[in-house]
Amino acid sequence: MQFTASTVSLTVDDVTRSQEFFTAHLGYAVRHAADGFVSLWHDDAVDVVLLARGIEVLPPEQRDQRVSGLILAFTVASGLREQEKRLREAGVRITMPLREEPWGERLFQVTDPNGVIIQFVEWAASEHG
């Protein structure tokens, strides 16, 4: 099987609020949009599709689900401390402050207005890359 792209699809209560969060704070841009749907892309990250909870394109058993238990993680090359500061100053809710794990992983988490947890990771040692 040969993949041509990677996309994560998230069901949220308010597509516009998550769209604004991803574009304003994470550098995503809108690829396609319709009522209850937006497709976002980023040059350096996985594409993100946002679907409104209850949207009829989903099978009936999935329509009332929302993002839960998912952490959307992005690894950055450097500058993690500066990114946490930038997001905090922009009023983004930091739900896990920057910390370093014993195995060399630095990370912090934010949560978007719909409860989507986004984690940013930077490796302290290059051999983890």
XYZ file of N, CA, C and O in Angstrom:
516
model
N 0.846 -1.169 0.000
C 0.000 0.000 0.000
C 0.896 1.237 0.000
O 1.782 1.352 0.835
N 0.655 2.140 -0.911
C 1.433 3.380 -0.975
C 0.542 4.548 -0.582
O -0.494 4.785 -1.201
N 0.937 5.258 0.463
C 0.174 6.411 0.931
C 0.656 7.670 0.214
O 1.847 7.830 -0.039
N -0.266 8.560 -0.074
C 0.098 9.817 -0.717
C -0.060 11.013 0.212
O 0.439 12.097 -0.088
N -0.727 10.818 1.334
C -0.907 11.896 2.307
C -1.361 11.296 3.629
O -1.805 10.149 3.683
N -1.269 12.089 4.690
C -1.771 11.708 5.998
C -2.698 12.801 6.497
O -2.355 13.987 6.429
N -3.848 12.398 6.985
C -4.844 13.346 7.481
C -5.451 12.794 8.750
O -5.721 11.602 8.849
N -5.673 13.661 9.710
C -6.423 13.286 10.898
C -7.756 14.036 10.815
O -7.788 15.219 10.485
N -8.838 13.318 11.054
C -10.175 13.901 10.989
C -10.725 13.994 12.408
O -10.782 12.985 13.117
N -11.129 15.192 12.805
C -11.580 15.441 14.169
C -13.022 15.942 14.150
O -13.353 16.880 13.419
N -13.880 15.337 14.946
C -15.265 15.774 15.064
C -15.355 16.712 16.261
O -14.995 16.339 17.380
N -15.820 17.931 16.014
C -15.857 18.974 17.046
C -17.229 19.651 17.061
O -17.984 19.571 16.097
N -17.522 20.335 18.154
C -18.794 21.051 18.256
C -18.829 22.312 17.403
O -19.857 22.658 16.841
N -17.709 23.013 17.309
C -17.663 24.290 16.594
C -16.467 24.304 15.643
O -15.343 24.613 16.048
N -16.708 23.955 14.391
C -15.649 23.871 13.385
C -14.919 25.200 13.247
O -13.690 25.248 13.176
N -15.639 26.297 13.234
C -15.031 27.616 13.032
C -14.029 27.942 14.128
O -12.940 28.453 13.842
N -14.347 27.646 15.371
C -13.428 27.964 16.477
C -12.133 27.174 16.369
O -11.050 27.713 16.579
N -12.217 25.877 16.038
C -10.996 25.085 15.862
C -10.229 25.535 14.628
O -9.000 25.614 14.643
N -10.944 25.847 13.558
C -10.286 26.353 12.345
C -9.496 27.620 12.660
O -8.330 27.750 12.275
N -10.104 28.541 13.364
C -9.425 29.790 13.722
C -8.214 29.522 14.604
O -7.173 30.155 14.459
N -8.321 28.583 15.517
C -7.212 28.222 16.400
C -6.049 27.668 15.583
O -4.904 28.101 15.718
N -6.323 26.700 14.722
C -5.268 26.066 13.923
C -4.616 27.052 12.956
O -3.405 27.004 12.754
N -5.391 27.955 12.375
C -4.802 28.911 11.433
C -4.063 30.036 12.150
O -2.966 30.409 11.749
N -4.619 30.546 13.234
C -3.992 31.669 13.940
C -2.756 31.260 14.730
O -1.779 32.010 14.775
N -2.780 30.089 15.356
C -1.712 29.734 16.284
C -0.740 28.672 15.783
O 0.385 28.583 16.271
N -1.183 27.836 14.825
C -0.351 26.718 14.400
C 0.113 26.817 12.956
O 0.825 25.936 12.475
N -0.284 27.857 12.249
C 0.195 28.059 10.888
C -0.502 27.242 9.821
O -0.006 27.117 8.703
N -1.653 26.673 10.122
C -2.427 25.935 9.120
C -3.148 26.904 8.194
O -3.401 28.058 8.553
N -3.499 26.423 7.009
C -4.281 27.200 6.041
C -5.455 26.343 5.575
O -5.384 25.110 5.576
N -6.521 27.006 5.158
C -7.717 26.309 4.690
C -7.501 25.831 3.257
O -7.127 26.607 2.383
N -7.733 24.542 3.047
C -7.672 23.964 1.697
C -9.066 23.930 1.089
O -9.273 24.346 -0.032
N -10.048 23.425 1.833
C -11.443 23.338 1.394
C -12.327 23.633 2.593
O -11.969 23.299 3.723
N -13.488 24.207 2.326
C -14.433 24.460 3.406
C -15.857 24.377 2.865
O -16.114 24.727 1.713
N -16.750 23.891 3.687
C -18.180 23.842 3.393
C -18.894 23.886 4.743
O -18.238 23.895 5.791
N -20.199 23.897 4.715
C -20.963 23.943 5.950
C -20.661 22.708 6.791
O -20.885 21.582 6.364
N -20.086 22.912 7.974
C -19.784 21.813 8.880
C -18.519 21.046 8.561
O -18.273 19.982 9.127
N -17.688 21.584 7.680
C -16.491 20.876 7.235
C -15.409 21.873 6.860
O -15.668 22.890 6.236
N -14.174 21.572 7.265
C -13.026 22.339 6.773
C -11.828 21.399 6.695
O -11.631 20.558 7.562
N -11.075 21.548 5.624
C -9.839 20.793 5.436
C -8.692 21.775 5.565
O -8.649 22.793 4.863
N -7.751 21.480 6.477
C -6.613 22.353 6.751
C -5.324 21.659 6.323
O -5.201 20.445 6.455
N -4.370 22.439 5.855
C -3.072 21.874 5.492
C -1.953 22.730 6.061
O -2.145 23.895 6.400
N -0.801 22.091 6.162
C 0.408 22.744 6.668
C 1.570 22.117 5.922
O 1.598 20.903 5.718
N 2.532 22.918 5.512
C 3.683 22.394 4.763
C 4.452 21.325 5.520
O 5.007 20.412 4.913
N 4.504 21.425 6.838
C 5.372 20.562 7.636
C 4.639 19.587 8.553
O 5.264 18.994 9.434
N 3.335 19.428 8.386
C 2.599 18.596 9.347
C 1.465 17.851 8.657
O 1.128 18.108 7.508
N 0.870 16.961 9.394
C -0.270 16.196 8.914
C -1.439 17.139 8.620
O -1.619 18.149 9.306
N -2.205 16.835 7.568
C -3.412 17.604 7.283
C -4.449 17.329 8.365
O -4.460 16.258 8.977
N -5.342 18.297 8.586
C -6.386 18.159 9.590
C -7.730 18.466 8.932
O -7.876 19.485 8.267
N -8.690 17.566 9.116
C -10.062 17.799 8.686
C -10.902 17.976 9.942
O -10.797 17.180 10.883
N -11.697 19.019 9.955
C -12.607 19.280 11.071
C -14.033 19.058 10.587
O -14.440 19.635 9.572
N -14.765 18.225 11.304
C -16.154 17.932 10.970
C -17.040 18.352 12.131
O -16.694 18.119 13.299
N -18.179 18.948 11.822
C -19.128 19.342 12.860
C -19.812 18.102 13.425
O -20.235 17.219 12.673
N -19.894 18.063 14.734
C -20.612 16.963 15.378
C -22.042 16.949 14.851
O -22.692 17.978 14.737
N -22.512 15.757 14.474
C -23.866 15.610 13.942
C -23.947 15.665 12.423
O -25.006 15.446 11.853
N -22.840 15.957 11.752
C -22.850 16.093 10.302
C -23.274 14.778 9.645
O -22.859 13.690 10.054
N -24.113 14.884 8.641
C -24.723 13.700 8.046
C -23.798 12.899 7.143
O -24.151 11.788 6.745
N -22.609 13.402 6.812
C -21.678 12.612 5.993
C -21.082 11.456 6.792
O -20.581 10.504 6.208
N -21.150 11.546 8.099
C -20.650 10.466 8.956
C -21.725 9.392 9.124
O -22.919 9.691 9.111
N -21.313 8.140 9.331
C -22.296 7.094 9.643
C -23.053 7.473 10.923
O -22.491 8.134 11.816
N -24.314 7.096 11.024
C -25.132 7.509 12.179
C -24.481 7.249 13.536
O -24.582 8.079 14.438
N -23.776 6.130 13.695
C -23.179 5.814 14.998
C -21.981 6.699 15.338
O -21.518 6.715 16.470
N -21.477 7.470 14.373
C -20.329 8.353 14.623
C -20.717 9.832 14.736
O -19.908 10.649 15.150
N -21.924 10.176 14.393
C -22.322 11.591 14.288
C -22.266 12.362 15.600
O -21.986 13.550 15.596
N -22.562 11.713 16.714
C -22.591 12.433 17.988
C -21.286 12.334 18.764
O -21.170 12.879 19.852
N -20.288 11.653 18.198
C -18.998 11.565 18.870
C -18.255 12.892 18.723
O -18.497 13.664 17.800
N -17.354 13.132 19.644
C -16.471 14.298 19.546
C -15.077 13.854 19.930
O -14.889 12.780 20.477
N -14.120 14.701 19.638
C -12.735 14.382 19.950
C -12.622 14.075 21.436
O -13.073 14.839 22.280
N -12.024 12.932 21.750
C -11.845 12.534 23.140
C -10.722 11.513 23.212
O -10.702 10.560 22.440
N -9.792 11.725 24.111
C -8.725 10.767 24.302
C -7.641 10.806 23.249
O -6.748 9.976 23.248
N -7.694 11.758 22.354
C -6.711 11.884 21.283
C -5.751 13.015 21.610
O -6.178 14.077 22.071
N -4.473 12.780 21.392
C -3.474 13.843 21.499
C -2.837 13.980 20.128
O -2.272 13.033 19.598
N -2.965 15.146 19.542
C -2.352 15.448 18.258
C -0.962 16.004 18.561
O -0.835 17.085 19.125
N 0.076 15.226 18.256
C 1.439 15.595 18.651
C 2.256 16.043 17.450
O 2.215 15.416 16.386
N 3.003 17.116 17.636
C 3.897 17.657 16.621
C 5.306 17.733 17.198
O 5.501 18.289 18.285
N 6.277 17.198 16.493
C 7.674 17.304 16.895
C 8.284 18.502 16.189
O 8.107 18.670 14.979
N 8.977 19.338 16.948
C 9.635 20.521 16.387
C 11.145 20.334 16.473
O 11.645 19.601 17.324
N 11.866 20.993 15.574
C 13.326 20.855 15.538
C 13.991 21.611 16.681
O 14.987 21.157 17.240
N 13.457 22.781 17.025
C 14.043 23.597 18.091
C 13.066 24.703 18.468
O 12.050 24.901 17.813
N 13.393 25.412 19.537
C 12.603 26.576 19.933
C 11.325 26.268 20.684
O 10.410 27.088 20.693
N 11.265 25.133 21.339
C 10.037 24.755 22.040
C 9.676 25.745 23.141
O 8.519 26.142 23.271
N 10.653 26.170 23.904
C 10.406 27.132 24.997
C 9.816 28.437 24.446
O 8.863 28.988 25.002
N 10.346 28.909 23.328
C 9.853 30.139 22.715
C 8.422 29.964 22.194
O 7.609 30.878 22.276
N 8.123 28.769 21.673
C 6.766 28.519 21.176
C 5.755 28.481 22.318
O 4.651 29.014 22.193
N 6.134 27.873 23.431
C 5.225 27.878 24.574
C 4.960 29.315 25.029
O 3.824 29.694 25.286
N 6.015 30.112 25.104
C 5.867 31.515 25.510
C 4.969 32.274 24.536
O 4.081 33.019 24.934
N 5.181 32.074 23.230
C 4.379 32.754 22.199
C 2.902 32.400 22.343
O 2.036 33.281 22.343
N 2.616 31.118 22.505
C 1.225 30.684 22.626
C 0.595 31.194 23.922
O -0.553 31.647 23.932
N 1.340 31.134 25.015
C 0.826 31.643 26.298
C 0.488 33.132 26.180
O -0.582 33.571 26.600
N 1.391 33.905 25.574
C 1.165 35.346 25.417
C -0.002 35.648 24.487
O -0.640 36.696 24.599
N -0.309 34.721 23.573
C -1.444 34.890 22.662
C -2.764 34.478 23.315
O -3.822 34.556 22.688
N -2.706 34.031 24.569
C -3.909 33.660 25.294
C -4.340 32.214 25.107
O -5.437 31.826 25.512
N -3.476 31.396 24.510
C -3.789 29.982 24.334
C -3.697 29.278 25.680
O -2.772 29.527 26.461
N -4.631 28.391 25.944
C -4.671 27.657 27.208
C -3.590 26.574 27.193
O -3.667 25.609 26.451
N -2.569 26.756 28.024
C -1.504 25.760 28.182
C -2.011 24.764 29.214
O -2.172 25.093 30.387
N -2.281 23.543 28.784
C -2.873 22.564 29.695
C -1.841 21.629 30.311
O -2.159 20.910 31.258
N -0.622 21.642 29.778
C 0.496 20.958 30.419
C 1.725 21.818 30.154
O 2.174 21.929 29.012
N 2.246 22.481 31.183
C 3.406 23.346 30.996
C 4.620 22.562 30.496
O 4.705 21.341 30.671
N 5.551 23.287 29.939
C 6.778 22.696 29.412
C 7.487 21.904 30.502
O 7.639 22.355 31.631
N 7.894 20.704 30.128
C 8.654 19.859 31.051
C 9.597 18.982 30.234
O 9.445 18.846 29.022
N 10.556 18.392 30.929
C 11.493 17.484 30.275
C 11.424 16.134 30.957
O 11.511 16.035 32.174
N 11.274 15.102 30.153
C 11.219 13.737 30.652
C 12.643 13.195 30.796
O 13.559 13.657 30.103
N 12.853 12.201 31.662
C 14.194 11.650 31.882
C 14.850 11.089 30.618
O 16.070 11.047 30.508
N 14.052 10.685 29.644
C 14.601 10.097 28.422
C 14.950 11.143 27.363
O 15.332 10.814 26.250
N 14.835 12.448 27.706
C 15.288 13.504 26.805
C 14.214 14.187 25.990
O 14.512 15.028 25.143
N 12.977 13.882 26.247
C 11.868 14.506 25.528
C 11.408 15.749 26.286
O 11.101 15.685 27.472
N 11.374 16.896 25.594
C 10.762 18.119 26.141
C 9.396 18.243 25.494
O 9.250 18.015 24.293
N 8.396 18.635 26.265
C 7.062 18.729 25.701
C 6.182 19.664 26.501
O 6.447 19.951 27.665
N 5.145 20.159 25.820
C 4.058 20.870 26.483
C 2.792 20.651 25.675
O 2.853 20.221 24.515
N 1.644 20.914 26.298
C 0.366 20.721 25.627
C -0.489 21.966 25.733
O -0.443 22.689 26.731
N -1.291 22.162 24.689
C -2.332 23.182 24.675
C -3.640 22.486 24.347
O -3.648 21.345 23.871
N -4.738 23.164 24.598
C -6.050 22.626 24.252
C -6.811 23.691 23.489
O -6.891 24.840 23.930
N -7.360 23.320 22.336
C -8.099 24.288 21.515
C -9.500 24.498 22.092
O -9.890 23.813 23.050
N -10.280 25.430 21.563
C -11.600 25.741 22.134
C -12.588 24.571 22.144
O -13.571 24.606 22.875
N -12.350 23.533 21.329
C -13.235 22.368 21.303
C -12.692 21.187 22.095
O -13.231 20.093 22.027
N -11.602 21.389 22.821
C -11.038 20.321 23.638
C -10.024 19.451 22.923
O -9.632 18.407 23.443
N -9.580 19.856 21.725
C -8.552 19.107 21.016
C -7.219 19.360 21.720
O -6.783 20.503 21.857
N -6.572 18.286 22.181
C -5.290 18.393 22.876
C -4.175 18.328 21.842
O -4.112 17.401 21.036
N -3.309 19.325 21.869
C -2.194 19.401 20.933
C -0.916 19.438 21.751
O -0.770 20.258 22.659
N -0.015 18.511 21.441
C 1.246 18.391 22.169
C 2.397 18.750 21.243
O 2.418 18.356 20.089
N 3.341 19.494 21.784
C 4.545 19.874 21.042
C 5.734 19.210 21.719
O 5.869 19.259 22.943
N 6.593 18.595 20.916
C 7.706 17.800 21.414
C 8.998 18.265 20.764
O 9.035 18.576 19.566
N 10.052 18.290 21.567
C 11.406 18.569 21.087
C 12.326 17.602 21.814
O 12.223 17.442 23.030
N 13.201 16.940 21.065
C 14.136 16.001 21.676
C 15.403 16.713 22.103
O 15.991 17.475 21.324
N 15.838 16.479 23.344
C 17.023 17.135 23.876
C 18.293 16.582 23.225
O 19.257 17.297 23.051
N 18.283 15.310 22.852
C 19.454 14.689 22.234
C 19.122 14.317 20.794
O 18.068 13.765 20.519
N 20.028 14.597 19.869
C 19.757 14.390 18.449
C 19.564 12.940 18.072
O 18.937 12.638 17.070
N 20.050 11.991 18.863
C 19.899 10.585 18.474
C 18.458 10.094 18.556
O 18.124 9.047 18.069
N 17.540 10.895 19.157
C 16.133 10.503 19.218
C 15.382 10.903 17.968
O 14.268 10.481 17.766
N 15.929 11.806 17.140
C 15.298 12.384 15.974
C 14.494 11.481 15.190
O 13.536 11.630 14.602
